[in-house]
Every structure is written in structure tokens, then in C-alpha cells.
Amino acid sequence: MTALGAVFRPQLPPERLRAVARAADDVGLEQLWLWEDCFLESGIASASAALAWTERLHVGVGLLPVPLRNVALATMEAATLHRLFPGRVVLGMGHGVQSWMGQVGARVESPMTLLREHLDAMRALLRGERVTVDGRYVKLRDVALDWPPATPPPVLAGARGPRTLRLTGEAADGTILDAGVTPDDVRQACTLAQEGRTTAGRTGGGEHQVVVYLLTATGADGAERLQAELEATGDGSVPDLGVAGDAVAVAEAVQRMADAGAHTVILQPTADEPDPEGFVRFVAERVRPLVP
């Protein structure tokens, strides 16, 4: 079954999260995803609050930019969330938007190297291993978590370009694709991630999970809001990006992503979505029954 979720966009003030998370939990939405875009809201703080306010909801963060986070601290935070809310947390890491990283003095010469080193160390620490590493960016000496998760959780990574997509297959447990992708792009991303897995000799174990955001607008002005957001991001002329319409139209778009290889599709409202609580209810109550 294709997992389905929605995004709480950080263009909303943090104090709106409680009502949206509770609405999502009440109607049985599977997943609520958060962002750590600069300079809006903290992914970890928001995730901890959303998890504490709910009982069943799974909360994802996509993405945590690794230049901002020492790997030991990021892993401590991840482990704490997984211990507090076992089975309900999904974290994705990324090399960050380079202009933002430059604004805060965290930009590195090789974002790919940093992401690889961070993923390798983080996954080892979450497995309960004692880690010593002297990488280009990640340096740990005899570090182990006192409270690792009871079961090592998956660590996902975000990617756009071919090299990073292959890296997610080599060093992460899944790939997160943003809303700027079409079904054909998803197919290509799955192929590249699988190439990375093969290169790294990761032929056994579980399936590599692919999470895709799908820009979604519903309601009488949905098509206009969708087009306005695509125009604002420079994607107005790209065909097959996003979906506007009723539950049937949205479910069909979700299915196209699933057919292309996505295991999880996260519906991303437009930044000017007028009713965030209504959006999560729409996803859970009207779209979910139409998605096998």
C-alpha cells in the first residue's frame, strides 16, 4: 500500500502546528511532514512537539541540513525522538541549500563529502556502534550513544541531482524527492538510487524507500493557486508538476507517483493554503480511500 501524508509548511507560524497535528491525528492521517528551511522553523523542535501532541501520527522531517548540525548532536536528537516515540519518527538529512549555508557561515567546499560522512557516522551511531572517524568534515573519537534506539531506525536523505541520488542509494536507507519532480523524474531517481545501492554492495536487506512530495491544491481556486506557486518557483512551464482538483484528481496523481516507484507520497499544500486543518482532513478522509 502506498503511504500517504501531508506537509505542515513552515510558512505557517509555529503556533499553528498544534491544531494541524491534532487534526491530522484525529482523522487518522498517516504522516505529517515538517521542513527545516532557513530561516523558518526548527525541524527537531517542531517534530518533538507534534509527536507529543498526538498519539498515532507519524512525523517526518525533510530535511535537516547537515552543515548546520554536528553529527553527534544530530544523532543524539534523533535517538532521543526514537526512544520517546518509537516507530513514529522519520528523519531525512540533506546537504542544504548552499546559499543559505553561506549566509550562516556553514557552507563547505564539498557538500557531497559532508553528506556521505554524516550519513555513515549517523547510521553507525544509531546502530549502537562506537565510532572513531577522521574524515574531511566528520571527526569523532570513541563516540557511542548511551541511549541508542532499541531498533536502528532508517535514515533518509534528500536529493535532486544524479550524483546525490546515487549517494542516497549508497549511504542512506531511503530517498526524499521534493515537489519539483514528475513521475518520469521519480523513475529516473529510483534507477539512480538503485545504482548507488549496487555500487555499495547493498543488495540485501530491506527495500530502499522513496518519499515524494506532490504539490497539491484543492478547492474552487486550487488551479490558480497551484499555477501561481509554480510560477513563483520558476516551474510554471514544466508539464506534469503538481495537481489541482478534487479527491479523484489528486488520488490519480498520487497513483502516478506510486506507479513510478514512490513508496510514500506526501501532499504539499501551496504556501497560501487557506485551511491547513481542512487540507489534512481532505487528504485523510477523501484522498486516502481512493489510493490503494
Short mmCIF file of C-alpha atoms in Angstrom, two decimals:
data_model
loop_
_atom_site.label_atom_id
_atom_site.label_comp_id
_atom_site.label_asym_id
_atom_site.label_seq_id
_atom_site.Cartn_x
_atom_site.Cartn_y
_atom_site.Cartn_z
CA MET A 1 0.00 0.00 0.00
CA THR A 2 1.21 3.49 -0.82
CA ALA A 3 1.71 5.53 2.34
CA LEU A 4 0.12 8.96 2.25
CA GLY A 5 0.77 12.14 4.20
CA ALA A 6 0.74 15.92 4.17
CA VAL A 7 3.17 18.75 4.81
CA PHE A 8 2.88 21.36 7.54
CA ARG A 9 4.64 24.17 5.72
CA PRO A 10 6.85 26.45 7.83
CA GLN A 11 5.39 29.48 6.11
CA LEU A 12 2.75 28.99 8.81
CA PRO A 13 3.76 30.30 12.25
CA PRO A 14 4.89 27.62 14.73
CA GLU A 15 1.85 28.15 16.93
CA ARG A 16 -0.37 26.77 14.15
CA LEU A 17 1.31 23.34 14.32
CA ARG A 18 -0.62 22.07 17.33
CA ALA A 19 -4.03 22.42 15.70
CA VAL A 20 -2.86 20.91 12.41
CA ALA A 21 -1.11 17.97 14.09
CA ARG A 22 -4.12 17.22 16.26
CA ALA A 23 -6.46 17.44 13.30
CA ALA A 24 -4.21 15.02 11.41
CA ASP A 25 -4.17 12.60 14.35
CA ASP A 26 -7.93 12.81 14.84
CA VAL A 27 -8.75 11.88 11.24
CA GLY A 28 -6.12 9.14 11.01
CA LEU A 29 -3.64 10.79 8.65
CA GLU A 30 -0.63 8.51 8.41
CA GLN A 31 2.19 11.02 8.19
CA LEU A 32 2.76 14.73 8.77
CA TRP A 33 5.99 16.13 7.39
CA LEU A 34 7.91 19.20 8.55
CA TRP A 35 10.71 21.21 6.96
CA GLU A 36 13.79 22.89 8.35
CA ASP A 37 14.10 25.53 5.65
CA CYS A 38 16.17 28.57 6.59
CA PHE A 39 15.20 30.66 8.40
CA LEU A 40 11.76 29.47 9.35
CA GLU A 41 11.30 26.72 11.97
CA SER A 42 13.39 24.05 13.67
CA GLY A 43 12.70 20.56 12.41
CA ILE A 44 13.59 18.78 15.65
CA ALA A 45 11.75 21.14 17.99
CA SER A 46 8.66 21.04 15.78
CA ALA A 47 8.76 17.26 15.43
CA SER A 48 9.08 16.74 19.17
CA ALA A 49 6.08 18.96 19.83
CA ALA A 50 3.93 17.37 17.11
CA LEU A 51 4.72 13.89 18.39
CA ALA A 52 3.92 14.86 21.98
CA TRP A 53 0.58 16.39 20.96
CA THR A 54 -0.55 13.26 19.08
CA GLU A 55 -0.99 9.55 19.70
CA ARG A 56 -0.70 7.75 16.36
CA LEU A 57 0.61 10.23 13.83
CA HIS A 58 3.98 9.55 12.20
CA VAL A 59 6.08 12.70 11.88
CA GLY A 60 8.77 13.19 9.28
CA VAL A 61 11.37 15.90 8.92
CA GLY A 62 12.66 16.53 5.45
CA LEU A 63 15.23 17.83 5.52
CA LEU A 64 17.75 18.55 8.26
CA PRO A 65 20.70 20.35 6.59
CA VAL A 66 23.84 18.61 7.78
CA PRO A 67 26.16 21.68 7.58
CA LEU A 68 24.13 23.18 10.44
CA ARG A 69 24.35 20.09 12.65
CA ASN A 70 27.29 18.34 14.26
CA VAL A 71 26.69 14.66 13.59
CA ALA A 72 26.91 13.69 17.28
CA LEU A 73 24.29 16.26 18.24
CA ALA A 74 22.01 15.38 15.31
CA THR A 75 22.22 11.70 16.21
CA MET A 76 21.55 12.35 19.90
CA GLU A 77 18.43 14.27 18.92
CA ALA A 78 17.34 11.53 16.53
CA ALA A 79 17.92 8.80 19.09
CA THR A 80 16.00 10.71 21.75
CA LEU A 81 12.99 11.12 19.47
CA HIS A 82 13.08 7.45 18.52
CA ARG A 83 13.24 6.41 22.19
CA LEU A 84 10.42 8.78 23.18
CA PHE A 85 8.17 7.96 20.21
CA PRO A 86 9.25 4.57 18.85
CA GLY A 87 8.14 3.82 15.34
CA ARG A 88 6.66 7.26 14.74
CA VAL A 89 9.68 9.28 13.54
CA VAL A 90 11.21 9.61 10.07
CA LEU A 91 14.24 11.88 9.63
CA GLY A 92 15.77 12.97 6.37
CA MET A 93 19.17 14.60 6.01
CA GLY A 94 20.38 16.86 3.22
CA HIS A 95 23.40 18.91 2.21
CA GLY A 96 21.35 22.10 2.48
CA VAL A 97 20.64 24.96 0.11
CA GLN A 98 24.11 26.31 -0.48
CA SER A 99 23.16 29.99 -0.48
CA TRP A 100 21.54 29.56 2.94
CA MET A 101 24.55 27.64 4.22
CA GLY A 102 26.73 30.52 3.05
CA GLN A 103 24.58 33.04 4.92
CA VAL A 104 25.33 31.36 8.24
CA GLY A 105 28.98 30.57 7.58
CA ALA A 106 28.36 26.83 7.27
CA ARG A 107 28.98 26.30 3.56
CA VAL A 108 31.58 23.64 2.82
CA GLU A 109 33.72 23.03 -0.23
CA SER A 110 32.29 19.55 -0.86
CA PRO A 111 28.65 19.17 0.27
CA MET A 112 28.58 15.62 -1.12
CA THR A 113 31.54 14.54 1.00
CA LEU A 114 29.98 16.04 4.12
CA LEU A 115 26.63 14.35 3.48
CA ARG A 116 28.26 10.96 2.91
CA GLU A 117 30.40 11.24 6.06
CA HIS A 118 27.41 12.43 8.11
CA LEU A 119 25.16 9.59 6.91
CA ASP A 120 27.80 6.92 7.53
CA ALA A 121 28.52 8.14 11.05
CA MET A 122 24.89 8.75 11.96
CA ARG A 123 23.71 5.32 10.85
CA ALA A 124 26.57 3.64 12.72
CA LEU A 125 25.81 5.54 15.93
CA LEU A 126 22.11 4.72 15.66
CA ARG A 127 23.08 1.04 15.37
CA GLY A 128 24.70 1.40 18.77
CA GLU A 129 28.26 1.25 17.47
CA ARG A 130 31.24 3.04 19.00
CA VAL A 131 32.62 5.27 16.27
CA THR A 132 36.02 6.76 15.61
CA VAL A 133 36.38 8.55 12.30
CA ASP A 134 38.73 11.19 10.94
CA GLY A 135 37.00 12.36 7.80
CA ARG A 136 37.31 15.54 5.84
CA TYR A 137 34.44 17.06 7.82
CA VAL A 138 33.16 14.49 10.32
CA LYS A 139 35.59 13.78 13.14
CA LEU A 140 34.62 11.54 16.05
CA ARG A 141 36.83 9.93 18.66
CA ASP A 142 35.44 6.96 20.59
CA VAL A 143 31.83 8.18 20.42
CA ALA A 144 28.83 5.99 21.25
CA LEU A 145 25.29 6.78 22.28
CA ASP A 146 24.30 5.89 25.83
CA TRP A 147 20.67 5.64 24.71
CA PRO A 148 20.57 4.33 21.14
CA PRO A 149 17.17 3.33 19.75
CA ALA A 150 16.09 -0.20 20.58
CA THR A 151 15.92 -0.92 16.85
CA PRO A 152 18.13 1.02 14.42
CA PRO A 153 15.81 3.39 12.55
CA PRO A 154 16.09 4.27 8.87
CA VAL A 155 17.87 7.47 7.93
CA LEU A 156 16.71 9.06 4.70
CA ALA A 157 18.44 11.66 2.54
CA GLY A 158 17.14 14.26 0.15
CA ALA A 159 18.47 14.54 -3.38
CA ARG A 160 17.98 16.29 -6.70
CA GLY A 161 21.00 15.74 -8.96
CA PRO A 162 22.26 12.39 -10.26
CA ARG A 163 25.34 12.25 -8.01
CA THR A 164 23.33 12.90 -4.86
CA LEU A 165 20.64 10.44 -5.92
CA ARG A 166 23.27 7.73 -6.29
CA LEU A 167 24.69 8.73 -2.91
CA THR A 168 21.33 8.18 -1.24
CA GLY A 169 21.41 4.61 -2.51
CA GLU A 170 24.95 4.12 -1.28
CA ALA A 171 24.71 5.69 2.17
CA ALA A 172 21.05 6.23 3.19
CA ASP A 173 18.06 4.00 3.80
CA GLY A 174 15.76 5.97 1.55
CA THR A 175 15.47 8.95 -0.76
CA ILE A 176 13.31 12.07 -0.40
CA LEU A 177 12.34 13.92 -3.58
CA ASP A 178 10.94 17.44 -3.48
CA ALA A 179 7.83 18.64 -5.30
CA GLY A 180 9.77 19.68 -8.37
CA VAL A 181 9.64 16.19 -9.87
CA THR A 182 7.38 14.49 -12.39
CA PRO A 183 6.60 10.75 -12.49
CA ASP A 184 9.36 10.33 -15.09
CA ASP A 185 11.78 12.05 -12.72
CA VAL A 186 10.75 9.63 -9.97
CA ARG A 187 11.51 6.66 -12.23
CA GLN A 188 14.93 8.07 -13.00
CA ALA A 189 15.61 8.78 -9.32
CA CYS A 190 14.73 5.20 -8.39
CA THR A 191 17.12 3.91 -11.04
CA LEU A 192 19.96 6.13 -9.82
CA ALA A 193 19.41 5.25 -6.16
CA GLN A 194 19.43 1.57 -7.06
CA GLU A 195 22.68 2.08 -8.97
CA GLY A 196 24.13 3.53 -5.79
CA ARG A 197 22.96 0.55 -3.75
CA THR A 198 24.53 -1.82 -6.23
CA THR A 199 27.82 0.10 -6.24
CA ALA A 200 27.91 -0.06 -2.43
CA GLY A 201 27.11 -3.79 -2.44
CA ARG A 202 23.82 -3.20 -0.61
CA THR A 203 21.95 -5.95 -2.40
CA GLY A 204 20.38 -7.46 0.71
CA GLY A 205 18.23 -6.04 3.45
CA GLY A 206 15.03 -4.08 3.09
CA GLU A 207 13.82 -2.14 0.10
CA HIS A 208 15.15 1.37 -0.47
CA GLN A 209 12.27 3.68 0.41
CA VAL A 210 11.36 6.59 -1.87
CA VAL A 211 9.36 9.52 -0.48
CA VAL A 212 7.96 12.08 -2.92
CA TYR A 213 6.34 15.44 -2.22
CA LEU A 214 3.42 16.29 -4.51
CA LEU A 215 2.35 19.93 -4.73
CA THR A 216 -1.42 19.85 -4.29
CA ALA A 217 -4.23 22.40 -4.37
CA THR A 218 -7.92 21.79 -4.00
CA GLY A 219 -10.99 24.00 -3.82
CA ALA A 220 -12.53 26.48 -6.22
CA ASP A 221 -9.28 28.45 -6.65
CA GLY A 222 -6.96 25.44 -6.49
CA ALA A 223 -5.76 25.60 -10.10
CA GLU A 224 -4.93 29.30 -9.80
CA ARG A 225 -3.04 28.83 -6.53
CA LEU A 226 -1.10 25.88 -7.93
CA GLN A 227 -0.07 27.79 -11.06
CA ALA A 228 0.91 30.84 -9.04
CA GLU A 229 3.22 28.77 -6.85
CA LEU A 230 4.77 27.04 -9.85
CA GLU A 231 5.36 30.41 -11.49
CA ALA A 232 6.97 31.72 -8.29
CA THR A 233 9.45 28.83 -8.26
CA GLY A 234 10.22 29.12 -11.97
CA ASP A 235 8.39 25.88 -12.83
CA GLY A 236 5.30 27.36 -14.44
CA SER A 237 6.06 25.90 -17.87
CA VAL A 238 7.04 22.40 -16.67
CA PRO A 239 4.33 19.87 -17.53
CA ASP A 240 3.01 17.31 -15.02
CA LEU A 241 4.16 19.17 -11.91
CA GLY A 242 1.66 19.17 -9.07
CA VAL A 243 -2.06 18.55 -9.12
CA ALA A 244 -5.13 20.70 -8.66
CA GLY A 245 -8.65 19.38 -8.33
CA ASP A 246 -10.92 17.17 -6.29
CA ALA A 247 -10.06 13.99 -4.41
CA VAL A 248 -10.30 11.85 -7.56
CA ALA A 249 -7.83 14.03 -9.45
CA VAL A 250 -5.43 14.08 -6.51
CA ALA A 251 -5.66 10.30 -5.99
CA GLU A 252 -4.89 9.74 -9.67
CA ALA A 253 -1.80 11.95 -9.37
CA VAL A 254 -0.71 10.04 -6.26
CA GLN A 255 -1.12 6.77 -8.15
CA ARG A 256 1.06 8.03 -10.98
CA MET A 257 3.82 8.72 -8.47
CA ALA A 258 3.35 5.30 -6.89
CA ASP A 259 3.45 3.61 -10.30
CA ALA A 260 6.73 5.43 -10.96
CA GLY A 261 8.29 3.92 -7.82
CA ALA A 262 7.30 6.11 -4.86
CA HIS A 263 6.55 4.20 -1.67
CA THR A 264 5.26 7.28 0.15
CA VAL A 265 3.57 10.33 -1.36
CA ILE A 266 3.33 13.46 0.78
CA LEU A 267 0.83 16.04 -0.40
CA GLN A 268 2.32 19.52 -0.16
CA PRO A 269 -0.21 22.35 0.06
CA THR A 270 0.54 25.66 -1.56
CA ALA A 271 2.15 28.24 0.69
CA ASP A 272 -1.11 30.20 0.70
CA GLU A 273 -3.36 27.22 1.55
CA PRO A 274 -6.29 28.92 3.32
CA ASP A 275 -7.27 25.98 5.56
CA PRO A 276 -4.34 23.78 6.71
CA GLU A 277 -6.54 21.76 9.08
CA GLY A 278 -9.03 21.22 6.29
CA PHE A 279 -6.22 20.14 3.99
CA VAL A 280 -5.11 17.29 6.27
CA ARG A 281 -8.73 16.21 6.66
CA PHE A 282 -9.09 16.24 2.86
CA VAL A 283 -6.02 14.01 2.49
CA ALA A 284 -7.10 11.51 5.15
CA GLU A 285 -10.82 11.36 4.59
CA ARG A 286 -11.24 11.90 0.85
CA VAL A 287 -7.98 11.02 -0.90
CA ARG A 288 -6.82 8.08 1.24
CA PRO A 289 -9.84 5.84 0.43
CA LEU A 290 -9.09 6.26 -3.29
CA VAL A 291 -5.40 5.29 -3.06
CA PRO A 292 -4.73 1.54 -2.89
#
